[in-house]
């Protein structure tokens, strides 16, 4: 990794240390922060489109360069994680929860908590939420959407197992649309990029001021989109017919409504996983205000880790509005749930 204290840092350093090392997650942070706007993601790969002024801002906001966990945890929580939080990151409360509105339940991946939380955010005066929608032309190609209305966040519910460059959506919302109060939904790597660009040493004040809520997802892996589509074709699955993909209990599923189109052991799809995910140690979106996944809760429920005061307030207000119901997860503190097991797998693979 580059010695940040000496030479000027340029786009070349980002390519050398991140892209060429197969570490780039395609979050879009570098594009979103470049002050002279010379980075574009070309088919998920950062590319230089003009003259780099060697300011180092892209490098310092990338989630895959030296990420200073301790300093960032100190600035978010006033403390670093304790031994019981080694695998999960700092949190204050944990729940099994689900959304109550039927339109959210119908489209959601699990308990619909993410969609209910961001729907409440819009109801309370938030300008927009950055979510992962789908391209109109290419089936199951995710794209960041700046959703300003409840129906748009409901439309974007459900898990896409290939990457969406979420922070390009943030760039559009804040730099182009000039929105002042936004929420962002994303994977752990995206939450890390977002954290750097809102509170890191080379943060961007526009993003710092505009980002009001960070909703993180649990994440074990994402697939490369091209390989994923190829795999579906080889298994006679037309992606255009799929309404939901799912990974649960070691199996990968494709559904069309109530019909199951495809089922495979997870090891059969392991070859589709992006190489950057092999180098990832964050399962539970450790830098979000509130993190949501499915493991450790019953079917139809989401596991919710409340991390910050802002996350707590977002959950409480969604419960108060009748959008979410939440109950305890027994014995989470013992550290023996699937959340802990999967997080351990990620951390110990390095
Ligand atoms: C790539 C990926 C891998 C995951 N792996 C696991 C896992 O191993 N274990 C586990 O417990 N949970 C995992 N999750 C989380 C899980 O699939 C659900 O997202 C979570 O339980 C929330 O469910 P929900 O019903 O509350 O969400 P919903 O209400 O359905 O909302 C989901 C939100 O996530 C956004 N989103 C979907 N796909 C992406 C994407 N690729 N990038 C950014 N945002 C996206 C949607 O736009 C929507 O806003 C994963 C999620 C993703 C995206
Ligand atoms: S952010 Fe700075 S270092 Fe990175 S490409 Fe733009 S000008 Fe170059
Ligand atoms: S900021 Fe994101 S898109 Fe840019 S190089 Fe780093 S990981 Fe890749
Ligand atoms: S496994 Fe890690 S790097 Fe891969 S998409 Fe999930 S959070 Fe990002």
Coordinates of C-alpha atoms and ligand atoms in Angstrom, one line a residue:
X1 CA 0.0 0.0 0.0
X2 CA 1.1 3.6 -0.6
X3 CA 2.9 5.6 2.0
X4 CA 0.4 8.4 2.2
X5 CA 2.8 10.8 4.0
X6 CA 5.3 11.1 1.2
X7 CA 4.7 11.3 -2.5
X8 CA 1.7 12.7 -4.3
X9 CA -1.0 10.1 -4.7
X10 CA -2.6 9.7 -8.1
X11 CA -5.2 7.6 -9.9
X12 CA -2.3 5.3 -10.8
X13 CA -1.9 4.4 -7.1
X14 CA -5.6 3.5 -7.0
X15 CA -5.2 1.2 -10.0
X16 CA -2.0 -0.3 -8.7
X17 CA -3.1 -1.0 -5.1
X18 CA -6.8 -1.7 -5.6
X19 CA -7.9 -2.5 -9.1
X20 CA -4.9 -4.5 -10.2
X21 CA -5.0 -6.4 -6.9
X22 CA -8.6 -7.5 -7.6
X23 CA -9.7 -5.5 -4.5
X24 CA -12.0 -3.1 -6.3
X25 CA -15.7 -3.7 -5.2
X26 CA -17.1 -1.2 -7.7
X27 CA -18.7 1.0 -5.0
X28 CA -18.2 4.2 -7.0
X29 CA -16.7 6.2 -4.1
X30 CA -13.6 7.2 -6.2
X31 CA -15.9 8.6 -9.0
X32 CA -18.1 10.3 -6.4
X33 CA -15.3 12.2 -4.8
X34 CA -12.9 13.1 -7.5
X35 CA -12.8 17.0 -7.4
X36 CA -12.0 17.3 -11.1
X37 CA -14.5 14.6 -12.1
X38 CA -12.1 12.5 -14.1
X39 CA -13.0 9.0 -12.9
X40 CA -15.8 7.0 -14.5
X41 CA -16.8 3.4 -13.8
X42 CA -16.6 1.6 -17.1
X43 CA -18.3 -1.8 -16.8
X44 CA -17.6 -1.7 -13.0
X45 CA -13.9 -0.7 -13.4
X46 CA -12.7 2.8 -12.5
X47 CA -11.2 4.5 -15.6
X48 CA -9.4 7.8 -16.0
X49 CA -11.2 10.2 -18.4
X50 CA -9.1 13.3 -18.1
X51 CA -6.1 14.8 -16.3
X52 CA -5.4 13.6 -12.7
X53 CA -4.2 16.4 -10.4
X54 CA -2.7 13.9 -8.0
X55 CA -4.7 15.0 -5.0
X56 CA -5.1 11.5 -3.5
X57 CA -8.8 12.0 -2.6
X58 CA -10.0 8.9 -4.5
X59 CA -7.3 6.8 -2.9
X60 CA -8.1 8.1 0.6
X61 CA -11.9 7.5 0.2
X62 CA -11.7 4.0 -1.3
X63 CA -12.9 1.3 1.1
X64 CA -10.1 -1.0 0.0
X65 CA -7.1 1.1 0.8
X66 CA -5.7 1.2 4.4
X67 CA -9.0 1.4 6.3
X68 CA -8.4 2.7 9.8
X69 CA -11.1 0.8 11.8
X70 CA -10.0 2.1 15.2
X71 CA -10.0 5.8 14.4
X72 CA -13.3 5.5 12.5
X73 CA -15.0 3.6 15.3
X74 CA -13.8 6.1 17.8
X75 CA -15.2 9.0 15.8
X76 CA -18.6 7.2 15.3
X77 CA -19.1 5.6 18.7
X78 CA -16.6 7.3 21.0
X79 CA -15.1 3.9 21.6
X80 CA -13.7 0.9 19.7
X81 CA -15.5 -2.5 19.6
X82 CA -15.3 -4.6 22.7
X83 CA -14.4 -8.3 22.7
X84 CA -18.1 -9.3 22.4
X85 CA -18.3 -7.2 19.3
X86 CA -15.2 -8.5 17.6
X87 CA -17.2 -10.2 14.9
X88 CA -20.2 -7.9 14.6
X89 CA -18.7 -4.4 15.0
X90 CA -20.1 -2.0 17.6
X91 CA -23.8 -2.3 18.3
X92 CA -26.2 -1.3 21.0
X93 CA -29.4 -3.4 20.4
X94 CA -30.4 -6.5 18.3
X95 CA -33.8 -7.6 17.1
X96 CA -35.7 -10.0 14.9
X97 CA -38.1 -7.7 13.1
X98 CA -40.5 -7.5 10.1
X99 CA -42.4 -4.9 8.1
X100 CA -46.1 -4.7 8.6
X101 CA -47.4 -3.2 5.3
X102 CA -48.4 -5.9 2.8
X103 CA -47.0 -4.2 -0.2
X104 CA -43.5 -4.2 1.4
X105 CA -43.8 -7.8 2.6
X106 CA -44.7 -8.9 -0.9
X107 CA -41.6 -7.5 -2.6
X108 CA -39.1 -7.7 0.2
X109 CA -36.3 -10.2 0.4
X110 CA -36.8 -11.1 4.0
X111 CA -38.7 -9.2 6.7
X112 CA -38.8 -6.0 4.6
X113 CA -37.2 -4.0 7.4
X114 CA -34.9 -2.1 5.1
X115 CA -37.7 -0.9 2.9
X116 CA -39.8 0.0 5.9
X117 CA -37.0 2.0 7.5
X118 CA -36.3 4.0 4.3
X119 CA -40.0 4.5 3.7
X120 CA -40.3 6.0 7.1
X121 CA -37.3 8.2 6.3
X122 CA -39.1 9.7 3.3
X123 CA -42.3 10.1 5.4
X124 CA -40.3 12.1 7.9
X125 CA -39.0 14.6 5.3
X126 CA -36.0 12.8 3.8
X127 CA -35.3 14.0 0.3
X128 CA -34.3 10.6 -1.2
X129 CA -32.9 7.1 -0.6
X130 CA -30.2 5.6 -2.6
X131 CA -31.3 2.0 -3.3
X132 CA -30.4 -0.7 -5.9
X133 CA -32.9 -0.8 -8.7
X134 CA -32.7 -2.8 -11.9
X135 CA -31.8 -1.7 -15.4
X136 CA -34.7 -1.6 -17.8
X137 CA -32.8 -3.1 -20.7
X138 CA -30.6 -5.8 -19.2
X139 CA -32.3 -8.4 -16.9
X140 CA -31.1 -8.3 -13.3
X141 CA -28.4 -5.7 -13.9
X142 CA -28.5 -3.6 -10.7
X143 CA -28.2 0.2 -10.9
X144 CA -28.3 2.8 -8.2
X145 CA -31.6 4.7 -8.0
X146 CA -32.3 8.0 -6.2
X147 CA -35.7 7.1 -4.9
X148 CA -37.8 10.1 -3.8
X149 CA -41.1 8.4 -3.3
X150 CA -42.3 5.4 -1.2
X151 CA -43.4 3.5 -4.3
X152 CA -39.8 3.7 -5.7
X153 CA -38.2 2.3 -2.5
X154 CA -40.8 -0.5 -2.5
X155 CA -40.1 -1.2 -6.2
X156 CA -36.4 -1.5 -5.4
X157 CA -36.9 -4.0 -2.5
X158 CA -35.3 -7.5 -2.8
X159 CA -31.7 -8.7 -3.0
X160 CA -29.6 -8.4 -6.2
X161 CA -26.6 -10.7 -5.9
X162 CA -24.4 -8.7 -8.3
X163 CA -22.9 -5.3 -7.5
X164 CA -24.6 -2.0 -7.8
X165 CA -22.3 1.0 -7.7
X166 CA -24.3 2.7 -4.9
X167 CA -22.1 5.7 -4.3
X168 CA -22.7 6.9 -7.9
X169 CA -26.3 7.2 -6.8
X170 CA -25.1 9.3 -3.9
X171 CA -23.2 11.5 -6.3
X172 CA -26.2 12.0 -8.4
X173 CA -28.4 12.9 -5.4
X174 CA -26.0 15.3 -3.8
X175 CA -23.8 16.8 -6.6
X176 CA -26.3 16.8 -9.5
X177 CA -29.8 16.9 -7.9
X178 CA -28.5 19.0 -4.9
X179 CA -30.5 17.1 -2.3
X180 CA -29.7 17.9 1.3
X181 CA -31.0 14.9 3.3
X182 CA -30.5 11.4 2.0
X183 CA -30.4 7.8 3.3
X184 CA -28.2 5.2 1.7
X185 CA -28.8 1.4 1.6
X186 CA -25.8 -0.7 0.8
X187 CA -23.5 -3.7 1.3
X188 CA -20.7 -3.6 4.0
X189 CA -18.0 -2.5 1.5
X190 CA -20.3 0.4 0.3
X191 CA -20.9 1.4 3.9
X192 CA -17.2 1.5 4.4
X193 CA -16.7 3.8 1.3
X194 CA -19.6 5.9 2.5
X195 CA -18.1 6.2 6.0
X196 CA -14.8 7.4 4.6
X197 CA -16.3 10.0 2.4
X198 CA -18.5 11.4 5.2
X199 CA -16.2 11.3 8.2
X200 CA -12.7 10.2 7.0
X201 CA -9.7 12.5 6.9
X202 CA -10.3 13.4 3.2
X203 CA -14.1 13.5 3.5
X204 CA -16.3 15.5 1.3
X205 CA -18.4 18.1 3.3
X206 CA -21.3 18.0 0.9
X207 CA -21.7 14.2 1.4
X208 CA -21.1 14.6 5.2
X209 CA -23.9 17.1 5.4
X210 CA -26.3 15.3 3.2
X211 CA -26.1 11.7 4.4
X212 CA -28.5 11.4 7.3
X213 CA -29.0 7.6 7.5
X214 CA -26.8 4.6 6.6
X215 CA -28.7 1.3 6.3
X216 CA -26.3 -1.6 5.9
X217 CA -26.9 -5.1 4.6
X218 CA -25.2 -8.3 5.8
X219 CA -23.2 -9.7 2.9
X220 CA -21.2 -12.9 2.4
X221 CA -20.5 -12.4 -1.4
X222 CA -21.6 -11.0 -4.7
X223 CA -21.4 -12.6 -8.1
X224 CA -19.9 -11.1 -11.2
X225 CA -22.8 -10.0 -13.4
X226 CA -21.6 -11.5 -16.6
X227 CA -20.7 -14.9 -15.1
X228 CA -24.1 -14.9 -13.2
X229 CA -26.1 -14.4 -16.4
X230 CA -24.0 -17.0 -18.2
X231 CA -24.5 -19.5 -15.4
X232 CA -28.3 -18.9 -15.5
X233 CA -28.3 -19.5 -19.3
X234 CA -26.3 -22.8 -18.8
X235 CA -29.0 -23.9 -16.4
X236 CA -31.9 -23.0 -18.6
X237 CA -33.0 -20.1 -16.4
X238 CA -34.2 -17.1 -18.3
X239 CA -33.3 -14.2 -15.9
X240 CA -36.2 -12.2 -17.3
X241 CA -38.6 -14.7 -15.7
X242 CA -37.0 -14.6 -12.3
X243 CA -38.8 -12.6 -9.6
X244 CA -36.5 -13.4 -6.7
X245 CA -33.0 -14.9 -6.1
X246 CA -32.2 -16.3 -2.7
X247 CA -29.3 -17.9 -0.8
X248 CA -30.3 -19.8 2.2
X249 CA -29.1 -22.7 4.2
X250 CA -26.2 -23.4 1.8
X251 CA -28.3 -23.3 -1.3
X252 CA -28.9 -20.8 -4.2
X253 CA -32.5 -20.5 -5.5
X254 CA -34.2 -18.7 -8.5
X255 CA -37.9 -18.2 -8.1
X256 CA -40.7 -17.0 -10.5
X257 CA -43.4 -16.1 -8.1
X258 CA -44.4 -19.3 -6.2
X259 CA -42.5 -21.5 -8.7
X260 CA -39.0 -22.6 -8.1
X261 CA -37.0 -22.4 -11.3
X262 CA -33.6 -23.4 -10.0
X263 CA -31.9 -24.8 -6.9
X264 CA -28.1 -25.5 -6.5
X265 CA -25.7 -26.1 -3.7
X266 CA -23.8 -23.0 -2.9
X267 CA -20.5 -24.6 -3.9
X268 CA -21.8 -24.9 -7.4
X269 CA -22.1 -21.1 -7.7
X270 CA -18.8 -20.3 -5.8
X271 CA -17.0 -19.8 -9.1
X272 CA -19.3 -16.8 -9.8
X273 CA -18.1 -14.9 -6.7
X274 CA -16.1 -11.7 -7.5
X275 CA -12.5 -12.0 -6.4
X276 CA -12.7 -8.8 -4.3
X277 CA -15.2 -10.6 -2.0
X278 CA -12.5 -13.1 -1.1
X279 CA -10.6 -10.2 0.5
X280 CA -13.5 -8.9 2.5
X281 CA -13.7 -9.1 6.3
X282 CA -17.0 -7.3 7.0
X283 CA -20.1 -9.4 7.1
X284 CA -22.5 -7.3 9.1
X285 CA -22.0 -3.8 7.7
X286 CA -20.0 -2.7 10.7
X287 CA -20.1 1.0 9.7
X288 CA -23.8 1.5 9.1
X289 CA -26.2 3.2 11.5
X290 CA -28.3 0.1 11.4
X291 CA -27.5 -3.3 9.8
X292 CA -30.0 -5.8 8.4
X293 CA -29.7 -9.4 7.3
X294 CA -31.6 -12.6 7.5
X295 CA -29.5 -15.1 9.3
X296 CA -30.3 -15.6 13.1
X297 CA -34.0 -14.8 12.6
X298 CA -37.0 -17.0 11.7
X299 CA -38.1 -17.0 8.0
X300 CA -40.0 -13.8 7.1
X301 CA -38.0 -11.8 9.7
X302 CA -34.9 -9.7 9.4
X303 CA -32.1 -9.6 11.9
X304 CA -31.4 -6.0 12.9
X305 CA -28.3 -4.6 14.6
X306 CA -28.8 -1.1 15.9
X307 CA -25.4 0.6 16.0
X308 CA -25.8 4.4 16.4
X309 CA -28.3 6.8 18.0
X310 CA -29.4 7.7 14.5
X311 CA -30.1 4.0 13.7
X312 CA -32.0 3.6 17.0
X313 CA -34.1 6.6 16.3
X314 CA -34.9 5.4 12.7
X315 CA -36.1 2.0 14.0
X316 CA -38.1 3.5 16.9
X317 CA -39.9 5.9 14.6
X318 CA -40.8 3.1 12.1
X319 CA -42.1 1.0 15.0
X320 CA -44.1 4.0 16.3
X321 CA -45.6 4.6 12.8
X322 CA -46.8 1.0 12.7
X323 CA -44.4 0.1 9.8
X324 CA -42.2 -2.4 11.8
X325 CA -42.6 -4.9 14.6
X326 CA -39.6 -6.0 16.5
X327 CA -38.8 -8.6 19.2
X328 CA -35.7 -9.9 20.9
X329 CA -33.2 -12.5 19.5
X330 CA -32.5 -14.7 22.5
X331 CA -28.9 -15.3 23.4
X332 CA -27.3 -13.1 20.7
X333 CA -24.9 -11.9 23.3
X334 CA -23.5 -15.4 23.7
X335 CA -21.9 -14.9 20.3
X336 CA -23.1 -18.2 18.9
X337 CA -25.6 -17.3 16.2
X338 CA -25.1 -17.6 12.4
X339 CA -24.2 -13.9 12.3
X340 CA -21.2 -14.7 14.4
X341 CA -20.3 -17.9 12.5
X342 CA -20.4 -16.2 9.1
X343 CA -18.6 -13.2 10.3
X344 CA -15.9 -15.4 11.8
X345 CA -15.6 -17.3 8.4
X346 CA -15.0 -13.9 6.7
X347 CA -12.5 -12.7 9.2
X348 CA -10.6 -15.9 9.5
X349 CA -10.2 -16.4 5.8
X350 CA -7.4 -13.8 5.8
Ligands
LIG1 C1 -25.2 -9.1 -2.3 C2 -25.9 -9.4 -1.0 C3 -25.5 -10.5 -0.3 C4 -26.2 -10.8 0.9 N1 -25.8 -11.8 1.7 C5 -26.4 -12.1 2.9 C6 -25.9 -13.2 3.7 O1 -25.0 -13.9 3.4 N2 -26.6 -13.4 4.9 C7 -27.6 -12.6 5.3 O2 -28.2 -12.8 6.4 N3 -28.0 -11.5 4.6 C8 -27.4 -11.3 3.4 N4 -27.9 -10.2 2.6 C9 -28.9 -9.4 3.1 C10 -30.3 -9.9 2.7 O3 -30.3 -10.5 1.4 C11 -31.4 -8.8 2.8 O4 -30.9 -7.7 2.0 C12 -31.6 -8.3 4.2 O5 -32.0 -9.4 5.0 C13 -32.7 -7.3 4.2 O6 -33.9 -7.9 3.9 P1 -35.2 -6.9 3.9 O7 -36.3 -7.8 3.5 O8 -35.2 -6.1 5.1 O9 -34.8 -6.0 2.6 P2 -35.7 -5.4 1.5 O10 -36.8 -4.6 2.2 O11 -36.0 -6.4 0.5 O12 -34.7 -4.3 0.9 C14 -33.4 -4.6 0.4 C15 -32.7 -3.4 0.1 O13 -31.4 -3.7 -0.4 C16 -31.1 -3.0 -1.6 N5 -30.2 -3.9 -2.4 C17 -30.5 -5.0 -3.0 N6 -29.4 -5.5 -3.6 C18 -28.4 -4.7 -3.4 C19 -27.0 -4.6 -3.8 N7 -26.5 -5.5 -4.6 N8 -26.3 -3.5 -3.4 C20 -26.8 -2.6 -2.7 N9 -28.1 -2.6 -2.2 C21 -28.9 -3.6 -2.6 C22 -32.4 -2.8 -2.3 O14 -32.4 -1.8 -3.2 C23 -33.3 -2.6 -1.1 O15 -33.3 -1.2 -0.7 C24 -27.2 -10.0 1.4 C25 -27.6 -8.8 0.6 C26 -26.9 -8.5 -0.6 C27 -27.3 -7.3 -1.4
LIG2 S1 -9.4 12.1 -7.0 FE1 -7.5 13.2 -7.3 S2 -6.0 11.6 -7.5 FE2 -7.9 10.7 -7.8 S3 -8.2 10.7 -10.1 FE3 -9.2 12.5 -9.2 S4 -7.6 14.1 -9.4 FE4 -6.6 12.1 -9.6
LIG3 S1 -13.5 3.6 -4.5 FE1 -14.7 1.7 -4.9 S2 -14.9 1.7 -7.1 FE2 -13.2 3.1 -6.6 S3 -11.4 1.8 -6.7 FE3 -12.1 1.8 -4.6 S4 -13.4 0.0 -4.4 FE4 -13.1 0.4 -6.6
LIG4 S1 -18.5 -9.7 0.3 FE1 -17.6 -7.8 0.9 S2 -16.6 -7.0 -0.9 FE2 -18.1 -8.5 -1.6 S3 -20.0 -7.4 -2.0 FE3 -20.1 -8.2 0.1 S4 -19.3 -6.5 1.4 FE4 -18.7 -6.1 -0.7

